[in-house]
XYZ file of C-alpha atoms in Angstrom:
590
model
C -11.925 -6.549 27.497
C -8.208 -6.428 26.889
C -5.207 -8.386 28.072
C -2.128 -6.591 29.345
C 1.176 -8.384 29.031
C 3.005 -8.835 32.303
C 6.523 -8.233 31.003
C 6.120 -5.545 28.375
C 3.037 -3.782 29.791
C 1.385 -3.298 26.422
C -2.173 -3.467 25.172
C -3.113 -6.801 23.613
C -6.146 -7.735 21.547
C -8.110 -10.961 21.770
C -6.346 -13.357 19.376
C -9.230 -15.834 19.131
C -12.940 -15.198 19.396
C -15.992 -17.407 19.536
C -18.759 -16.588 17.060
C -22.198 -17.795 18.142
C -25.071 -17.588 15.698
C -28.596 -17.207 17.038
C -31.755 -16.615 14.981
C -32.011 -13.003 16.157
C -28.360 -12.024 16.673
C -24.669 -12.843 16.407
C -22.608 -13.038 19.597
C -18.841 -12.516 19.549
C -16.940 -13.229 22.740
C -13.693 -14.562 24.135
C -13.565 -18.349 24.640
C -11.585 -17.729 27.830
C -14.046 -15.198 29.275
C -17.637 -15.711 28.136
C -18.893 -12.550 29.801
C -16.571 -10.429 27.640
C -17.945 -9.659 24.187
C -20.758 -8.060 22.252
C -23.807 -8.949 20.198
C -25.079 -7.702 16.832
C -28.757 -7.738 15.945
C -29.408 -9.686 12.726
C -32.343 -7.404 11.996
C -30.624 -4.021 11.803
C -27.038 -4.492 13.053
C -27.442 -2.822 16.452
C -24.378 -3.509 18.634
C -24.651 -4.135 22.374
C -22.011 -5.122 24.928
C -22.620 -8.341 26.850
C -21.776 -6.654 30.172
C -21.429 -9.960 31.980
C -24.556 -11.457 30.432
C -24.604 -15.055 29.258
C -26.974 -16.497 26.705
C -29.447 -19.088 27.911
C -30.450 -20.234 24.444
C -28.512 -22.644 22.278
C -26.798 -21.184 19.215
C -27.428 -22.799 15.844
C -23.701 -22.634 15.058
C -20.457 -21.940 16.893
C -17.190 -21.155 15.130
C -13.812 -19.583 15.862
C -12.812 -16.297 14.255
C -9.543 -14.393 14.562
C -10.708 -10.817 14.692
C -13.361 -8.274 13.782
C -12.244 -5.949 10.966
C -15.249 -3.643 11.269
C -18.811 -2.986 10.168
C -20.481 -1.243 7.254
C -24.083 -0.121 6.896
C -25.939 -0.536 3.618
C -29.594 0.169 2.803
C -31.136 -2.627 4.854
C -28.807 -2.912 7.811
C -25.237 -3.654 8.835
C -22.622 -6.170 7.764
C -19.811 -7.257 10.090
C -16.442 -8.173 8.561
C -14.675 -10.950 10.479
C -11.317 -12.660 9.934
C -11.947 -16.373 9.416
C -8.360 -17.522 8.856
C -4.861 -16.123 9.258
C -1.237 -17.092 8.786
C 1.736 -16.082 10.885
C 4.322 -14.534 8.548
C 7.000 -13.363 10.954
C 7.649 -10.876 13.723
C 8.247 -7.145 13.984
C 10.109 -5.937 17.089
C 9.469 -9.406 18.562
C 5.682 -9.132 18.112
C 4.009 -11.800 15.917
C 2.639 -10.561 12.567
C -0.222 -12.259 10.724
C -1.596 -12.103 7.199
C -5.337 -12.316 6.610
C -5.973 -15.394 4.465
C -9.768 -15.238 4.465
C -12.570 -13.079 5.807
C -16.326 -12.795 5.382
C -19.194 -10.433 6.068
C -21.912 -11.430 8.521
C -25.118 -9.923 7.162
C -27.449 -8.267 9.645
C -30.054 -7.122 7.144
C -33.290 -8.929 7.891
C -35.013 -5.607 7.157
C -34.173 -5.979 3.447
C -37.676 -7.330 2.801
C -38.995 -3.795 3.337
C -36.871 -2.295 0.508
C -38.335 -1.069 -2.763
C -37.469 -2.874 -5.990
C -34.877 -0.239 -6.906
C -33.359 -0.366 -3.428
C -33.169 -4.142 -3.634
C -31.263 -3.795 -6.900
C -28.873 -1.349 -5.254
C -28.500 -3.603 -2.231
C -27.649 -6.539 -4.503
C -24.909 -4.474 -6.149
C -23.527 -3.421 -2.768
C -23.514 -7.053 -1.663
C -21.534 -7.900 -4.776
C -19.005 -5.230 -3.787
C -18.699 -6.764 -0.324
C -17.760 -10.060 -1.985
C -14.951 -8.193 -3.734
C -13.834 -6.723 -0.405
C -13.697 -10.198 1.146
C -10.945 -11.166 -1.315
C -8.786 -8.077 -0.688
C -5.107 -9.130 -0.877
C -2.149 -8.100 1.247
C -3.751 -7.392 4.638
C -1.534 -7.701 7.751
C -2.001 -7.130 11.487
C -0.696 -7.817 14.965
C -2.599 -8.496 18.181
C 0.111 -6.976 20.369
C 1.405 -3.861 18.639
C 0.657 -1.307 15.988
C 2.458 -1.895 12.674
C 1.435 1.312 10.903
C 4.320 3.239 12.482
C 7.895 2.830 11.292
C 10.584 2.230 13.867
C 11.979 5.763 13.948
C 8.547 7.237 14.656
C 7.900 4.632 17.367
C 11.037 5.581 19.263
C 10.062 9.254 19.125
C 6.773 8.654 20.936
C 6.315 9.247 24.648
C 6.845 6.432 27.090
C 3.750 4.398 27.816
C 2.036 4.947 24.461
C 1.809 1.163 23.942
C -0.615 0.946 26.846
C -3.209 2.677 24.689
C -5.643 0.579 22.615
C -3.923 -0.555 19.428
C -6.214 1.502 17.191
C -5.225 4.656 19.095
C -1.550 3.904 18.498
C -2.017 3.631 14.730
C -1.335 6.163 11.995
C -4.798 6.485 10.378
C -3.271 7.032 6.919
C -2.181 3.405 6.807
C -5.180 1.741 8.496
C -7.008 -0.054 5.675
C -10.176 -0.569 7.743
C -10.204 2.875 9.391
C -13.705 3.671 8.128
C -15.018 0.217 9.056
C -14.072 0.377 12.746
C -15.933 3.630 13.485
C -18.966 1.874 14.959
C -16.771 -0.375 17.118
C -14.973 2.722 18.400
C -18.298 4.405 19.216
C -19.277 1.349 21.255
C -15.896 1.385 23.069
C -14.954 -2.115 21.995
C -11.214 -1.380 22.154
C -10.211 -4.980 22.812
C -11.726 -6.094 19.497
C -10.555 -3.370 17.087
C -7.772 -4.647 14.818
C -6.041 -2.059 12.606
C -5.184 -3.740 9.304
C -2.548 -2.472 6.912
C -2.535 -3.251 3.205
C 0.844 -3.691 1.610
C 3.490 -6.335 2.083
C 5.414 -8.078 4.848
C 8.443 -10.125 3.824
C 11.121 -11.459 6.147
C 14.191 -13.698 5.869
C 17.342 -14.700 7.726
C 20.792 -13.945 6.340
C 23.745 -16.057 7.470
C 26.628 -13.647 7.112
C 30.004 -15.042 8.225
C 28.288 -17.426 10.641
C 26.105 -14.774 12.255
C 22.367 -14.436 11.726
C 20.881 -11.153 10.537
C 17.138 -10.755 10.200
C 15.892 -8.648 7.263
C 12.267 -7.544 7.058
C 10.473 -5.469 4.437
C 7.223 -3.789 5.506
C 5.210 -1.823 2.952
C 2.279 0.262 4.144
C -0.274 1.558 1.646
C -1.921 4.909 2.344
C -5.733 4.756 2.273
C -6.451 8.439 1.611
C -6.520 7.926 -2.147
C -7.134 4.207 -2.290
C -7.808 2.722 -5.691
C -6.842 0.670 -8.715
C -4.270 1.419 -11.379
C -6.202 3.373 -14.025
C -9.025 4.542 -11.767
C -6.860 6.343 -9.202
C -4.108 8.563 -10.572
C -2.219 11.600 -9.313
C -3.265 13.677 -6.321
C -6.403 15.157 -4.838
C -6.803 18.732 -3.574
C -5.626 17.692 -0.103
C -2.276 16.532 -1.490
C -2.897 12.786 -1.084
C -1.657 10.713 -4.011
C -2.644 7.371 -5.454
C -0.572 4.266 -4.694
C 1.335 6.039 -1.937
C 3.347 3.419 -0.065
C 5.892 3.633 2.718
C 8.458 0.807 2.647
C 10.665 0.090 5.644
C 13.758 -2.107 5.462
C 14.253 -3.374 9.010
C 17.374 -5.210 10.235
C 18.131 -7.024 13.489
C 21.662 -8.133 14.356
C 22.408 -9.199 17.904
C 21.090 -6.493 20.211
C 21.090 -3.811 17.505
C 18.212 -2.750 15.274
C 18.220 -0.572 12.183
C 15.668 0.648 9.651
C 15.756 2.456 6.307
C 12.663 4.131 4.900
C 11.569 4.921 1.332
C 8.240 6.056 -0.118
C 6.576 5.869 -3.512
C 3.486 7.596 -4.854
C 1.791 8.717 -8.032
C 3.006 11.977 -9.590
C 1.520 14.598 -7.207
C -0.370 16.664 -9.765
C -4.083 16.694 -10.552
C -4.292 14.317 -13.520
C -6.269 11.321 -14.734
C -6.506 8.637 -17.423
C -10.032 7.727 -18.510
C -10.355 4.045 -19.405
C -11.517 3.805 -23.044
C -10.439 0.340 -24.307
C -7.142 1.732 -25.670
C -3.883 0.224 -24.413
C -2.698 3.598 -23.114
C -5.699 5.888 -22.416
C -5.484 9.649 -22.966
C -3.800 11.414 -20.081
C -5.441 14.608 -18.796
C -3.702 17.157 -16.576
C -6.195 19.210 -14.567
C -5.688 22.789 -13.337
C -2.516 23.382 -15.293
C -1.383 25.144 -18.445
C -1.606 21.765 -20.175
C -5.160 20.448 -19.782
C -4.381 17.217 -21.576
C -1.414 15.428 -23.084
C 0.874 12.432 -22.970
C 3.230 11.349 -20.228
C 5.978 13.630 -21.501
C 3.747 16.647 -20.901
C 2.925 15.324 -17.449
C 6.626 15.152 -16.670
C 7.109 18.687 -17.977
C 4.262 19.926 -15.774
C 5.737 18.123 -12.767
C 9.193 19.608 -13.436
C 7.645 23.074 -13.646
C 5.960 22.654 -10.270
C 9.176 21.355 -8.723
C 10.830 24.682 -9.543
C 8.426 26.366 -7.116
C 9.851 24.426 -4.173
C 12.806 25.795 -2.188
C 16.151 23.973 -2.159
C 15.309 21.743 -5.099
C 17.840 20.092 -7.374
C 16.495 18.541 -10.580
C 18.390 15.880 -12.570
C 17.201 13.735 -15.490
C 17.987 10.056 -15.977
C 16.775 8.043 -18.967
C 16.280 4.615 -17.410
C 15.269 2.836 -20.620
C 18.078 4.227 -22.725
C 20.829 3.724 -20.151
C 19.741 0.465 -18.523
C 17.610 -1.159 -21.234
C 16.762 -4.794 -20.553
C 20.291 -6.121 -20.018
C 22.390 -3.339 -18.433
C 20.843 -3.032 -15.017
C 24.261 -2.286 -13.515
C 24.129 1.064 -15.327
C 21.723 2.291 -12.675
C 24.953 3.037 -10.834
C 25.040 6.202 -12.964
C 21.832 7.311 -11.266
C 23.273 6.575 -7.841
C 26.424 8.544 -8.643
C 24.310 11.657 -9.128
C 22.508 11.385 -5.778
C 25.057 9.490 -3.667
C 26.153 12.496 -1.609
C 22.611 13.386 -0.534
C 21.731 9.713 -0.106
C 24.620 9.068 2.281
C 23.808 12.195 4.285
C 20.246 10.945 4.817
C 21.520 7.795 6.470
C 19.328 5.333 8.387
C 17.914 4.766 11.867
C 19.600 2.574 14.499
C 19.067 1.788 18.201
C 20.731 -0.467 20.742
C 19.104 -2.970 23.105
C 18.466 -0.268 25.726
C 16.571 1.786 23.152
C 19.241 4.460 22.888
C 19.214 6.079 19.446
C 22.599 5.652 17.743
C 21.702 7.096 14.324
C 18.720 8.788 12.695
C 17.504 8.927 9.115
C 17.545 12.613 8.218
C 15.747 12.459 4.881
C 13.704 10.236 2.648
C 13.652 9.113 -0.968
C 10.394 9.360 -2.896
C 10.366 7.309 -6.111
C 7.674 7.112 -8.745
C 6.869 6.305 -12.324
C 3.439 6.514 -13.949
C 2.191 3.447 -12.047
C 4.720 3.477 -9.164
C 5.128 -0.259 -9.662
C 7.729 -1.750 -11.969
C 10.665 0.611 -12.482
C 9.923 2.163 -9.123
C 10.472 -1.219 -7.506
C 13.702 -1.755 -9.439
C 15.001 1.634 -8.325
C 13.950 1.207 -4.700
C 15.577 -2.229 -4.526
C 18.860 -0.825 -5.774
C 18.841 2.024 -3.245
C 17.820 -0.413 -0.494
C 20.829 -2.541 -1.415
C 23.108 0.477 -1.016
C 21.587 1.223 2.373
C 21.814 -2.443 3.384
C 25.574 -2.378 2.863
C 25.915 0.648 5.136
C 23.545 -0.799 7.720
C 25.351 -4.153 7.869
C 28.724 -2.450 8.160
C 27.499 -0.202 10.975
C 25.871 -3.147 12.773
C 29.155 -5.065 12.537
C 27.743 -7.934 10.461
C 30.289 -7.325 7.678
C 33.541 -5.363 7.412
C 33.861 -1.929 5.834
C 35.378 -3.492 2.701
C 32.589 -6.053 2.209
C 29.091 -5.702 0.747
C 26.009 -7.903 0.495
C 26.799 -8.944 -3.090
C 29.957 -10.640 -1.749
C 27.709 -13.288 -0.222
C 25.888 -14.692 -3.259
C 23.366 -16.867 -1.408
C 22.351 -14.121 1.013
C 22.282 -11.577 -1.811
C 19.845 -13.834 -3.663
C 17.617 -14.010 -0.572
C 17.623 -10.223 -0.268
C 16.677 -9.715 -3.919
C 13.925 -12.347 -3.637
C 12.369 -10.322 -0.795
C 12.144 -7.279 -3.045
C 10.703 -9.293 -5.936
C 8.003 -10.740 -3.668
C 7.254 -7.322 -2.206
C 6.989 -5.797 -5.693
C 4.639 -8.544 -6.840
C 2.351 -8.142 -3.829
C 2.121 -4.360 -4.182
C 1.450 -4.709 -7.911
C -1.317 -7.270 -7.323
C -3.085 -4.825 -4.998
C -2.949 -1.882 -7.419
C -2.958 -3.428 -10.910
C -4.206 -6.977 -10.317
C -1.064 -8.592 -11.812
C 2.498 -9.366 -10.826
C 5.076 -6.603 -11.228
C 6.913 -6.244 -14.537
C 10.720 -6.226 -14.724
C 11.122 -8.567 -11.760
C 14.074 -10.152 -13.555
C 16.011 -6.884 -13.286
C 15.763 -7.161 -9.512
C 16.405 -10.889 -9.261
C 19.030 -11.392 -12.006
C 20.113 -7.915 -13.068
C 18.891 -8.537 -16.622
C 15.776 -9.521 -18.550
C 15.330 -13.236 -19.318
C 13.219 -14.921 -21.971
C 10.892 -16.357 -19.339
C 10.645 -12.899 -17.791
C 9.722 -11.300 -21.108
C 6.950 -13.822 -21.633
C 5.699 -13.326 -18.086
C 5.760 -9.547 -18.495
C 3.856 -9.849 -21.766
C 1.148 -11.900 -20.077
C 0.975 -9.432 -17.187
C 0.703 -6.447 -19.548
C -2.195 -8.073 -21.396
C -3.859 -9.010 -18.129
C -3.549 -5.409 -16.936
C -5.279 -4.221 -20.090
C -8.177 -6.616 -19.505
C -8.482 -5.807 -15.793
C -8.255 -2.033 -16.327
C -11.126 -2.086 -18.803
C -13.444 -4.790 -17.489
C -12.900 -5.491 -13.784
C -11.142 -2.633 -12.012
C -14.204 -0.390 -12.119
C -16.018 -2.770 -9.784
C -12.898 -3.107 -7.612
C -12.753 0.677 -7.421
C -16.395 0.846 -6.344
C -15.655 -1.685 -3.600
C -12.698 0.356 -2.360
C -14.724 3.575 -2.418
C -17.458 1.848 -0.428
C -15.319 0.479 2.393
C -13.055 3.547 2.597
C -16.022 5.882 3.063
C -15.532 7.806 -0.169
C -19.011 6.634 -1.164
C -21.648 6.666 1.568
C -24.791 4.577 1.238
C -27.943 6.642 1.776
C -31.511 6.122 0.698
C -32.548 8.471 -2.070
C -29.024 8.923 -3.478
C -28.133 7.751 -6.979
C -26.812 4.236 -6.807
C -23.416 3.000 -7.843
C -25.099 0.284 -9.849
C -27.094 2.843 -11.783
C -24.168 5.182 -12.378
C -21.670 2.511 -13.345
C -24.051 -0.150 -14.526
C -23.049 -3.479 -15.943
C -22.496 -2.098 -19.426
C -18.907 -3.305 -19.486
C -20.188 -6.854 -19.800
C -21.216 -6.072 -23.360
C -17.576 -5.507 -24.229
C -16.527 -8.897 -22.867
C -16.414 -10.610 -26.303
C -14.215 -7.785 -27.593
C -11.912 -8.051 -24.587
C -11.709 -11.829 -24.910
C -10.791 -11.564 -28.561
C -8.113 -8.960 -27.830
C -6.751 -10.988 -24.926
C -6.643 -14.272 -26.837
C -5.076 -12.538 -29.792
C -2.487 -11.006 -27.514
C -1.725 -14.336 -25.894
C -1.236 -15.887 -29.331
C 1.195 -13.148 -30.292
C 2.961 -13.528 -26.966
C 3.504 -17.243 -27.352
C 4.435 -17.220 -31.045
C 7.686 -15.278 -31.005
C 9.993 -13.670 -28.492
C 10.863 -10.908 -30.952
C 7.280 -9.743 -31.066
C 7.128 -9.677 -27.269
C 10.315 -7.650 -27.181
C 8.963 -5.244 -29.785
C 5.719 -4.989 -27.805
C 7.613 -3.697 -24.796
C 10.109 -1.559 -26.695
C 7.181 0.367 -28.162
C 5.686 1.011 -24.730
C 8.401 1.292 -22.118
C 10.587 4.248 -23.051
C 11.283 5.920 -19.754
C 13.198 8.800 -18.259
C 13.870 9.488 -14.606
C 14.117 12.760 -12.747
C 15.654 13.209 -9.331
C 14.969 16.195 -7.136
C 16.150 16.629 -3.544
C 13.814 18.914 -1.590
C 12.328 19.592 1.827
C 9.057 17.679 2.211
C 6.957 16.029 4.858
C 8.501 12.818 6.198
C 5.831 10.545 4.760
C 3.430 12.844 2.917
C 2.789 13.646 -0.738
C 1.694 16.990 -2.123
C 0.083 18.603 -5.166
C 0.164 22.032 -6.747
C -2.262 23.569 -9.227
C -2.567 27.083 -10.615
C -5.990 27.545 -9.017
C -4.772 26.171 -5.682
C -1.392 27.891 -5.311
C -2.087 29.602 -2.001
C -3.759 26.533 -0.480
C -0.995 24.202 -1.641
C 1.742 26.586 -0.521
C 0.244 26.461 2.965
C 0.077 22.660 2.753
C 3.742 22.503 1.807
C 4.771 24.884 4.567
C 2.901 22.832 7.171
C 4.452 19.625 5.854
C 7.947 21.117 6.001
C 7.405 22.291 9.563
C 6.346 18.791 10.621
C 9.424 17.163 9.165
C 12.234 19.567 8.218
C 13.999 16.833 6.281
C 15.696 16.600 2.938
C 13.960 14.492 0.298
C 15.122 12.989 -2.978
C 12.270 12.557 -5.441
C 12.824 10.082 -8.280
C 10.239 10.330 -11.056
C 9.977 7.912 -13.975
C 7.954 8.927 -17.054
C 7.531 7.592 -20.565
C 8.639 8.936 -23.959
C 10.539 11.881 -22.582
C 14.191 12.784 -22.894
C 14.894 15.762 -20.608
C 18.331 17.268 -21.184
C 18.163 20.088 -18.667
C 19.092 20.165 -15.023
C 18.325 22.938 -12.617
C 18.949 23.848 -9.015
C 16.916 26.174 -6.913
């Protein structure tokens, strides 16, 4: 069922599988061992192990697949998600990493002919959602190791943990298909269960002074509050926030390895923005003194909750006013305010024997309203500061040198962060990240302004007319919505009413594109009217990779959540929050 490597003694999944299609069932098995595999009934999706059995009949079709991502049951039966193509994108700790380039559902729903007319309508809508799931971007996996755990956590685990099935090694928060593999787990098909992460994997080689240094960025998206930009905001009552992503900057130089971790996540309060065709929908804060308001009020509410945390330092930083579109170097002023805490946090490093030479003692949590554009700019800058320290400690550069000294390698490093920002933005908003020029060039360019204008207009269209369906698809595969007969259907509750607004959206979009292409000044004015930001930094003690929420009606519950999180981690955290249209002049410590 599984293959165990001879040298590293680790669990390994089947990297290629043979899919045989029969009239009554699908058979999935290893090409190298035909008695190892399982079958799925095409009538109702029942799974059975082969147990050494071989099929005597001739399949109507045979194809190669590269993994089974899981199963989901709808009204008429089951659907099996398989990986039909992949691409190797690099390696993590010497294990090959692949990106999913295509996947499809195998339908095992021959019983659909027994559905009522209303159930058939629901089933058709669910099938449409599965088509959306098939095109999910940014999915990565490995056959030989778990990639949901960052390096520091891996080295803290007990010896021999890699002998466990890969899905048992994984952190369930970052397993995109956690809900889909339940049935495979129940049937003990450990050798076929591939944990997928959604996020980004970018890697490159730096040639510093004739020596090669490998730099890898891994971003892992949390699935506990999975969703799209306007349809998933803030936190839930369990403290999970939207767009929560852990990003690890991993370096290899000679026999030494080092990693630096950051996280981002939506502002951890209970708040929402209801899509209503406006460019910036009304923001509602739930369970707080302010029940509704703009982003400035949200920031005020967040600052008020931060005062309830022990050992918190709060500092304001107006990103838009200080950095604008051409003074990116002024972000140094932000770093000056947090540099002491930042340097104390440090990074993680081990030698070739696995001996820990340094540990990261804290973590930086950055966020703006979307946790996309300015968050990415800020994280890239802090990652650059850490990279200098990491390279100096590894011996790749001297104590007087920094990555910006090597222009070609510096450009490669910044390109990694631009690509990572774009991929994360595509998953959450459906468009490329804004302000990529600030990362790549340190200033806004004309081409960048035009690109950002197009992306902003595309986000408006997607938020209002497509993301609702994407959100339904995510809720379906993540288990937030469970398909049961007799329950109100997603199709009925959400309907296809948005299609009636399509002419309006098209007119707005075309009009916006015309404005965008006519004059650069109008594009600039468009953004100046909408991107006035301030940043707030607060060091505090928080869970290593967890987000939290507080509400007046949940104070006792959330206080317990915070206490448990602090006990798990006992680390110092710097929280960077970016909000719009707010100029905070106060600072507080507590």
